[in-house]
């Protein structure tokens, strides 16, 4: 089993739709969780950290389920500019030293 | 604009060349990283420096040689690369504390001919 797994997609959704991605991780000792966004041929950019109590940033909501070992990202009212690959990132050891990336989920928002 | 600056943005080199990739950050981060990313794949960790000391080497071939001259700079020296080493090379930095995310540079797109 991979350390961090994501559905590669692509998820094709119309503008204005709500879309959710899940990411599962295998190491129960994992401490830190992040969602990154990566546009084609660009560097990954931090979208949001994921906290135990869940957190929201505008149209984006992240949740953590430690019992089932997954994190989720919900995007409401999708925009064309949300089209990108969304990478789930997990840190097993509690430090920033060895983040593990999921393979990414491709989102395409269409008119 | 990214706060981690990488140069050059693009690099084409032959298999016998020696070149260096450079990375600079002024955020006071004490952890710096090199990642390699192939198309349609996630970034793969190569090296981690913590307080200017190499703390992680993910079994990277010796034709890649990292260097951290000071807390703001990170270099990756390249020598005798293979065509399969062509990829996007990403530098990142972070605070050396729990739950701190990585900040990536724009990357250097390397082509080995």
PDB file of C-alpha atoms in Angstrom:
ATOM      1  CA  UNK A   1       0.000   0.000   0.000  1.00  0.00           C
ATOM      2  CA  UNK A   2       1.329   3.462  -0.892  1.00  0.00           C
ATOM      3  CA  UNK A   3       2.057   5.829   1.974  1.00  0.00           C
ATOM      4  CA  UNK A   4      -0.274   8.481   0.601  1.00  0.00           C
ATOM      5  CA  UNK A   5      -2.947   7.663  -1.958  1.00  0.00           C
ATOM      6  CA  UNK A   6      -5.147   9.872  -4.067  1.00  0.00           C
ATOM      7  CA  UNK A   7      -7.555   9.261  -6.904  1.00  0.00           C
ATOM      8  CA  UNK A   8      -5.679  10.678  -9.914  1.00  0.00           C
ATOM      9  CA  UNK A   9      -8.876  11.793 -11.639  1.00  0.00           C
ATOM     10  CA  UNK A  10      -9.356  13.761 -13.740  1.00  0.00           C
ATOM     11  CA  UNK A  11     -12.414  15.227 -12.100  1.00  0.00           C
ATOM     12  CA  UNK A  12     -14.295  17.204 -14.743  1.00  0.00           C
ATOM     13  CA  UNK A  13     -16.849  19.519 -13.150  1.00  0.00           C
ATOM     14  CA  UNK A  14     -18.871  22.484 -14.398  1.00  0.00           C
ATOM     15  CA  UNK A  15     -18.277  25.945 -13.049  1.00  0.00           C
ATOM     16  CA  UNK A  16     -20.173  26.494  -9.816  1.00  0.00           C
ATOM     17  CA  UNK A  17     -20.138  22.846  -8.819  1.00  0.00           C
ATOM     18  CA  UNK A  18     -18.958  21.461  -5.497  1.00  0.00           C
ATOM     19  CA  UNK A  19     -16.223  18.860  -5.695  1.00  0.00           C
ATOM     20  CA  UNK A  20     -14.479  16.808  -3.015  1.00  0.00           C
ATOM     21  CA  UNK A  21     -11.197  14.924  -3.008  1.00  0.00           C
ATOM     22  CA  UNK A  22     -10.034  12.361  -0.513  1.00  0.00           C
ATOM     23  CA  UNK A  23      -6.530  11.302   0.384  1.00  0.00           C
ATOM     24  CA  UNK A  24      -5.657   8.265   2.500  1.00  0.00           C
ATOM     25  CA  UNK A  25      -2.417   7.752   4.405  1.00  0.00           C
ATOM     26  CA  UNK A  26      -0.943   4.573   5.800  1.00  0.00           C
ATOM     27  CA  UNK A  27       1.204   5.803   8.694  1.00  0.00           C
ATOM     28  CA  UNK A  28      -0.956   6.271  11.761  1.00  0.00           C
ATOM     29  CA  UNK A  29       1.840   8.311  13.368  1.00  0.00           C
ATOM     30  CA  UNK A  30       1.460  11.031  10.749  1.00  0.00           C
ATOM     31  CA  UNK A  31       1.324  14.462  12.321  1.00  0.00           C
ATOM     32  CA  UNK A  32       1.028  17.184   9.721  1.00  0.00           C
ATOM     33  CA  UNK A  33      -1.248  17.394   6.725  1.00  0.00           C
ATOM     34  CA  UNK A  34      -1.412  19.839   3.871  1.00  0.00           C
ATOM     35  CA  UNK A  35      -3.111  20.408   0.557  1.00  0.00           C
ATOM     36  CA  UNK A  36      -1.003  21.882  -2.222  1.00  0.00           C
ATOM     37  CA  UNK A  37      -2.110  23.045  -5.633  1.00  0.00           C
ATOM     38  CA  UNK A  38       0.090  22.630  -8.687  1.00  0.00           C
ATOM     39  CA  UNK A  39      -0.587  24.221 -12.062  1.00  0.00           C
ATOM     40  CA  UNK A  40       0.881  22.673 -15.182  1.00  0.00           C
ATOM     41  CA  UNK A  41       4.665  23.164 -15.351  1.00  0.00           C
ATOM     42  CA  UNK A  42       4.660  25.274 -12.186  1.00  0.00           C
ATOM     43  CA  UNK A  43       5.791  24.658  -8.647  1.00  0.00           C
ATOM     44  CA  UNK A  44       3.421  23.331  -5.952  1.00  0.00           C
ATOM     45  CA  UNK A  45       1.851  26.085  -3.874  1.00  0.00           C
ATOM     46  CA  UNK A  46       0.419  25.665  -0.408  1.00  0.00           C
ATOM     47  CA  UNK A  47      -3.364  25.766  -0.509  1.00  0.00           C
ATOM     48  CA  UNK A  48      -4.022  25.081   3.152  1.00  0.00           C
ATOM     49  CA  UNK A  49      -2.847  23.200   6.185  1.00  0.00           C
ATOM     50  CA  UNK A  50      -5.271  20.648   7.602  1.00  0.00           C
ATOM     51  CA  UNK A  51      -6.065  20.809  11.290  1.00  0.00           C
ATOM     52  CA  UNK A  52      -7.642  18.165  13.486  1.00  0.00           C
ATOM     53  CA  UNK A  53     -10.785  20.198  13.969  1.00  0.00           C
ATOM     54  CA  UNK A  54     -11.128  20.895  10.260  1.00  0.00           C
ATOM     55  CA  UNK A  55     -10.628  24.302   8.728  1.00  0.00           C
ATOM     56  CA  UNK A  56     -12.081  26.520   6.077  1.00  0.00           C
ATOM     57  CA  UNK A  57     -10.583  29.180   3.842  1.00  0.00           C
ATOM     58  CA  UNK A  58     -13.156  30.845   1.650  1.00  0.00           C
ATOM     59  CA  UNK A  59     -14.530  28.255  -0.757  1.00  0.00           C
ATOM     60  CA  UNK A  60     -12.129  25.576   0.469  1.00  0.00           C
ATOM     61  CA  UNK A  61     -12.717  23.266   3.423  1.00  0.00           C
ATOM     62  CA  UNK A  62     -10.257  20.677   4.687  1.00  0.00           C
ATOM     63  CA  UNK A  63     -11.079  17.839   7.067  1.00  0.00           C
ATOM     64  CA  UNK A  64      -8.968  15.261   8.863  1.00  0.00           C
ATOM     65  CA  UNK A  65     -10.251  11.869   9.967  1.00  0.00           C
ATOM     66  CA  UNK A  66      -7.552  10.222  12.060  1.00  0.00           C
ATOM     67  CA  UNK A  67      -9.581   7.113  12.822  1.00  0.00           C
ATOM     68  CA  UNK A  68      -9.960   6.287   9.137  1.00  0.00           C
ATOM     69  CA  UNK A  69      -6.636   7.888   8.189  1.00  0.00           C
ATOM     70  CA  UNK A  70      -7.805  10.209   5.489  1.00  0.00           C
ATOM     71  CA  UNK A  71      -7.993  13.894   4.743  1.00  0.00           C
ATOM     72  CA  UNK A  72     -10.408  15.600   2.420  1.00  0.00           C
ATOM     73  CA  UNK A  73     -10.640  18.815   0.454  1.00  0.00           C
ATOM     74  CA  UNK A  74     -13.983  20.319  -0.495  1.00  0.00           C
ATOM     75  CA  UNK A  75     -14.186  23.076  -3.087  1.00  0.00           C
ATOM     76  CA  UNK A  76     -17.456  24.953  -3.325  1.00  0.00           C
ATOM     77  CA  UNK A  77     -18.597  27.113  -6.238  1.00  0.00           C
ATOM     78  CA  UNK A  78     -15.776  25.914  -8.488  1.00  0.00           C
ATOM     79  CA  UNK A  79     -14.080  28.478 -10.707  1.00  0.00           C
ATOM     80  CA  UNK A  80     -12.269  27.922 -13.967  1.00  0.00           C
ATOM     81  CA  UNK A  81      -9.129  29.065 -12.180  1.00  0.00           C
ATOM     82  CA  UNK A  82      -9.427  26.133  -9.760  1.00  0.00           C
ATOM     83  CA  UNK A  83      -8.328  23.814 -12.568  1.00  0.00           C
ATOM     84  CA  UNK A  84      -5.074  22.304 -11.346  1.00  0.00           C
ATOM     85  CA  UNK A  85      -3.605  19.234  -9.712  1.00  0.00           C
ATOM     86  CA  UNK A  86      -4.233  18.995  -5.974  1.00  0.00           C
ATOM     87  CA  UNK A  87      -1.528  17.271  -3.977  1.00  0.00           C
ATOM     88  CA  UNK A  88      -2.099  15.782  -0.572  1.00  0.00           C
ATOM     89  CA  UNK A  89       0.993  16.018   1.644  1.00  0.00           C
ATOM     90  CA  UNK A  90       1.608  14.168   4.891  1.00  0.00           C
ATOM     91  CA  UNK A  91       4.447  14.410   7.391  1.00  0.00           C
ATOM     92  CA  UNK A  92       4.955  11.179   9.327  1.00  0.00           C
ATOM     93  CA  UNK A  93       7.372  12.310  11.974  1.00  0.00           C
ATOM     94  CA  UNK A  94       6.006  15.591  13.191  1.00  0.00           C
ATOM     95  CA  UNK A  95       8.830  17.627  11.707  1.00  0.00           C
ATOM     96  CA  UNK A  96       8.963  19.320   8.365  1.00  0.00           C
ATOM     97  CA  UNK A  97      11.818  17.146   7.185  1.00  0.00           C
ATOM     98  CA  UNK A  98      10.225  14.330   5.280  1.00  0.00           C
ATOM     99  CA  UNK A  99       6.937  15.238   3.713  1.00  0.00           C
ATOM    100  CA  UNK A 100       5.312  12.545   1.615  1.00  0.00           C
ATOM    101  CA  UNK A 101       3.358  13.615  -1.444  1.00  0.00           C
ATOM    102  CA  UNK A 102       0.361  11.882  -2.887  1.00  0.00           C
ATOM    103  CA  UNK A 103       0.268  11.421  -6.640  1.00  0.00           C
ATOM    104  CA  UNK A 104      -2.204  14.262  -6.994  1.00  0.00           C
ATOM    105  CA  UNK A 105      -5.774  14.627  -8.206  1.00  0.00           C
ATOM    106  CA  UNK A 106      -6.363  16.490 -11.432  1.00  0.00           C
ATOM    107  CA  UNK A 107      -9.332  18.878 -11.458  1.00  0.00           C
ATOM    108  CA  UNK A 108     -10.697  20.410 -14.645  1.00  0.00           C
ATOM    109  CA  UNK A 109     -13.445  22.989 -14.232  1.00  0.00           C
ATOM    110  CA  UNK A 110     -15.374  23.702 -17.412  1.00  0.00           C
ATOM    111  CA  UNK A 111     -17.874  26.304 -18.576  1.00  0.00           C
TER     112      UNK A 111
ATOM    113  CA  UNK B   1       5.671  35.947  -6.321  1.00  0.00           C
ATOM    114  CA  UNK B   2       7.610  33.125  -4.753  1.00  0.00           C
ATOM    115  CA  UNK B   3       9.846  33.893  -1.772  1.00  0.00           C
ATOM    116  CA  UNK B   4      12.204  31.104  -2.743  1.00  0.00           C
ATOM    117  CA  UNK B   5      14.222  32.014  -5.812  1.00  0.00           C
ATOM    118  CA  UNK B   6      15.773  29.444  -8.102  1.00  0.00           C
ATOM    119  CA  UNK B   7      18.177  29.978 -10.959  1.00  0.00           C
ATOM    120  CA  UNK B   8      18.341  29.225 -13.769  1.00  0.00           C
ATOM    121  CA  UNK B   9      14.728  28.676 -14.810  1.00  0.00           C
ATOM    122  CA  UNK B  10      15.773  26.431 -17.672  1.00  0.00           C
ATOM    123  CA  UNK B  11      18.987  24.483 -18.232  1.00  0.00           C
ATOM    124  CA  UNK B  12      20.098  22.276 -21.086  1.00  0.00           C
ATOM    125  CA  UNK B  13      23.287  20.340 -20.516  1.00  0.00           C
ATOM    126  CA  UNK B  14      25.230  17.545 -22.104  1.00  0.00           C
ATOM    127  CA  UNK B  15      26.158  14.382 -20.270  1.00  0.00           C
ATOM    128  CA  UNK B  16      29.749  15.513 -19.814  1.00  0.00           C
ATOM    129  CA  UNK B  17      28.940  18.989 -18.528  1.00  0.00           C
ATOM    130  CA  UNK B  18      29.181  20.318 -14.992  1.00  0.00           C
ATOM    131  CA  UNK B  19      26.524  22.776 -13.924  1.00  0.00           C
ATOM    132  CA  UNK B  20      24.956  24.065 -10.723  1.00  0.00           C
ATOM    133  CA  UNK B  21      21.444  24.919  -9.682  1.00  0.00           C
ATOM    134  CA  UNK B  22      21.008  27.697  -7.151  1.00  0.00           C
ATOM    135  CA  UNK B  23      18.340  28.445  -4.591  1.00  0.00           C
ATOM    136  CA  UNK B  24      17.953  31.377  -2.222  1.00  0.00           C
ATOM    137  CA  UNK B  25      15.455  32.241   0.499  1.00  0.00           C
ATOM    138  CA  UNK B  26      15.318  35.119   2.961  1.00  0.00           C
ATOM    139  CA  UNK B  27      12.487  33.953   5.173  1.00  0.00           C
ATOM    140  CA  UNK B  28      14.800  32.796   7.957  1.00  0.00           C
ATOM    141  CA  UNK B  29      13.911  29.170   7.305  1.00  0.00           C
ATOM    142  CA  UNK B  30      16.472  26.705   8.651  1.00  0.00           C
ATOM    143  CA  UNK B  31      15.375  23.683   6.623  1.00  0.00           C
ATOM    144  CA  UNK B  32      16.006  23.569   2.876  1.00  0.00           C
ATOM    145  CA  UNK B  33      15.209  20.837   0.397  1.00  0.00           C
ATOM    146  CA  UNK B  34      15.842  19.613  -3.100  1.00  0.00           C
ATOM    147  CA  UNK B  35      13.055  17.750  -4.889  1.00  0.00           C
ATOM    148  CA  UNK B  36      12.944  16.208  -8.333  1.00  0.00           C
ATOM    149  CA  UNK B  37       9.682  16.043 -10.264  1.00  0.00           C
ATOM    150  CA  UNK B  38       9.014  14.136 -13.460  1.00  0.00           C
ATOM    151  CA  UNK B  39       5.966  14.860 -15.605  1.00  0.00           C
ATOM    152  CA  UNK B  40       2.649  13.746 -14.115  1.00  0.00           C
ATOM    153  CA  UNK B  41       4.391  12.519 -10.946  1.00  0.00           C
ATOM    154  CA  UNK B  42       4.595  14.041  -7.468  1.00  0.00           C
ATOM    155  CA  UNK B  43       7.815  15.665  -6.260  1.00  0.00           C
ATOM    156  CA  UNK B  44      10.393  13.181  -4.973  1.00  0.00           C
ATOM    157  CA  UNK B  45      12.620  14.199  -2.090  1.00  0.00           C
ATOM    158  CA  UNK B  46      16.348  14.210  -2.831  1.00  0.00           C
ATOM    159  CA  UNK B  47      18.083  16.050   0.008  1.00  0.00           C
ATOM    160  CA  UNK B  48      17.258  17.922   3.208  1.00  0.00           C
ATOM    161  CA  UNK B  49      19.486  20.402   4.979  1.00  0.00           C
ATOM    162  CA  UNK B  50      18.718  21.357   8.543  1.00  0.00           C
ATOM    163  CA  UNK B  51      20.670  24.242  10.048  1.00  0.00           C
ATOM    164  CA  UNK B  52      23.085  24.023   7.117  1.00  0.00           C
ATOM    165  CA  UNK B  53      23.866  20.356   7.727  1.00  0.00           C
ATOM    166  CA  UNK B  54      22.787  17.557   5.422  1.00  0.00           C
ATOM    167  CA  UNK B  55      20.207  15.598   7.358  1.00  0.00           C
ATOM    168  CA  UNK B  56      18.585  13.464   4.669  1.00  0.00           C
ATOM    169  CA  UNK B  57      19.975  11.996   1.452  1.00  0.00           C
ATOM    170  CA  UNK B  58      17.376   9.807  -0.215  1.00  0.00           C
ATOM    171  CA  UNK B  59      19.974   7.519  -1.829  1.00  0.00           C
ATOM    172  CA  UNK B  60      20.580  10.029  -4.578  1.00  0.00           C
ATOM    173  CA  UNK B  61      23.344   9.138  -7.090  1.00  0.00           C
ATOM    174  CA  UNK B  62      26.635  10.895  -6.511  1.00  0.00           C
ATOM    175  CA  UNK B  63      26.344  12.757  -9.814  1.00  0.00           C
ATOM    176  CA  UNK B  64      24.075  15.065  -7.780  1.00  0.00           C
ATOM    177  CA  UNK B  65      25.997  16.929  -5.070  1.00  0.00           C
ATOM    178  CA  UNK B  66      24.217  19.339  -2.738  1.00  0.00           C
ATOM    179  CA  UNK B  67      25.823  22.217  -0.915  1.00  0.00           C
ATOM    180  CA  UNK B  68      24.502  24.644   1.666  1.00  0.00           C
ATOM    181  CA  UNK B  69      26.967  27.558   1.931  1.00  0.00           C
ATOM    182  CA  UNK B  70      24.837  29.427   4.470  1.00  0.00           C
ATOM    183  CA  UNK B  71      21.340  29.515   5.902  1.00  0.00           C
ATOM    184  CA  UNK B  72      19.924  31.351   2.872  1.00  0.00           C
ATOM    185  CA  UNK B  73      21.550  29.478   0.028  1.00  0.00           C
ATOM    186  CA  UNK B  74      21.300  25.974  -1.349  1.00  0.00           C
ATOM    187  CA  UNK B  75      23.113  24.652  -4.405  1.00  0.00           C
ATOM    188  CA  UNK B  76      22.850  21.453  -6.379  1.00  0.00           C
ATOM    189  CA  UNK B  77      25.973  20.582  -8.360  1.00  0.00           C
ATOM    190  CA  UNK B  78      25.427  18.394 -11.396  1.00  0.00           C
ATOM    191  CA  UNK B  79      28.043  16.285 -13.145  1.00  0.00           C
ATOM    192  CA  UNK B  80      27.869  13.486 -15.704  1.00  0.00           C
ATOM    193  CA  UNK B  81      24.094  13.388 -15.714  1.00  0.00           C
ATOM    194  CA  UNK B  82      22.013  10.977 -17.763  1.00  0.00           C
ATOM    195  CA  UNK B  83      19.079  11.824 -20.044  1.00  0.00           C
ATOM    196  CA  UNK B  84      16.716  10.218 -17.503  1.00  0.00           C
ATOM    197  CA  UNK B  85      17.759  12.928 -15.032  1.00  0.00           C
ATOM    198  CA  UNK B  86      15.808  15.440 -17.114  1.00  0.00           C
ATOM    199  CA  UNK B  87      13.096  16.794 -14.824  1.00  0.00           C
ATOM    200  CA  UNK B  88      11.877  19.812 -12.879  1.00  0.00           C
ATOM    201  CA  UNK B  89      14.155  20.410  -9.895  1.00  0.00           C
ATOM    202  CA  UNK B  90      12.424  22.155  -7.049  1.00  0.00           C
ATOM    203  CA  UNK B  91      14.003  23.852  -4.085  1.00  0.00           C
ATOM    204  CA  UNK B  92      11.924  24.379  -0.967  1.00  0.00           C
ATOM    205  CA  UNK B  93      12.365  25.782   2.499  1.00  0.00           C
ATOM    206  CA  UNK B  94      10.495  25.596   5.772  1.00  0.00           C
ATOM    207  CA  UNK B  95      10.760  26.430   9.416  1.00  0.00           C
ATOM    208  CA  UNK B  96      12.351  23.526  11.260  1.00  0.00           C
ATOM    209  CA  UNK B  97       9.325  22.963  13.457  1.00  0.00           C
ATOM    210  CA  UNK B  98       6.275  20.738  13.533  1.00  0.00           C
ATOM    211  CA  UNK B  99       3.371  21.405  11.212  1.00  0.00           C
ATOM    212  CA  UNK B 100       5.253  23.889   9.080  1.00  0.00           C
ATOM    213  CA  UNK B 101       4.631  23.659   5.341  1.00  0.00           C
ATOM    214  CA  UNK B 102       7.149  23.812   2.533  1.00  0.00           C
ATOM    215  CA  UNK B 103       7.568  26.898   0.396  1.00  0.00           C
ATOM    216  CA  UNK B 104       8.702  26.010  -3.094  1.00  0.00           C
ATOM    217  CA  UNK B 105      10.744  27.946  -5.595  1.00  0.00           C
ATOM    218  CA  UNK B 106       9.702  28.195  -9.258  1.00  0.00           C
ATOM    219  CA  UNK B 107      11.946  25.301 -10.140  1.00  0.00           C
ATOM    220  CA  UNK B 108      14.639  24.688 -12.721  1.00  0.00           C
ATOM    221  CA  UNK B 109      13.571  22.704 -15.765  1.00  0.00           C
ATOM    222  CA  UNK B 110      16.582  20.581 -16.642  1.00  0.00           C
ATOM    223  CA  UNK B 111      17.110  18.803 -19.938  1.00  0.00           C
ATOM    224  CA  UNK B 112      20.071  16.447 -20.305  1.00  0.00           C
ATOM    225  CA  UNK B 113      21.043  15.732 -23.902  1.00  0.00           C
TER     226      UNK B 113
END
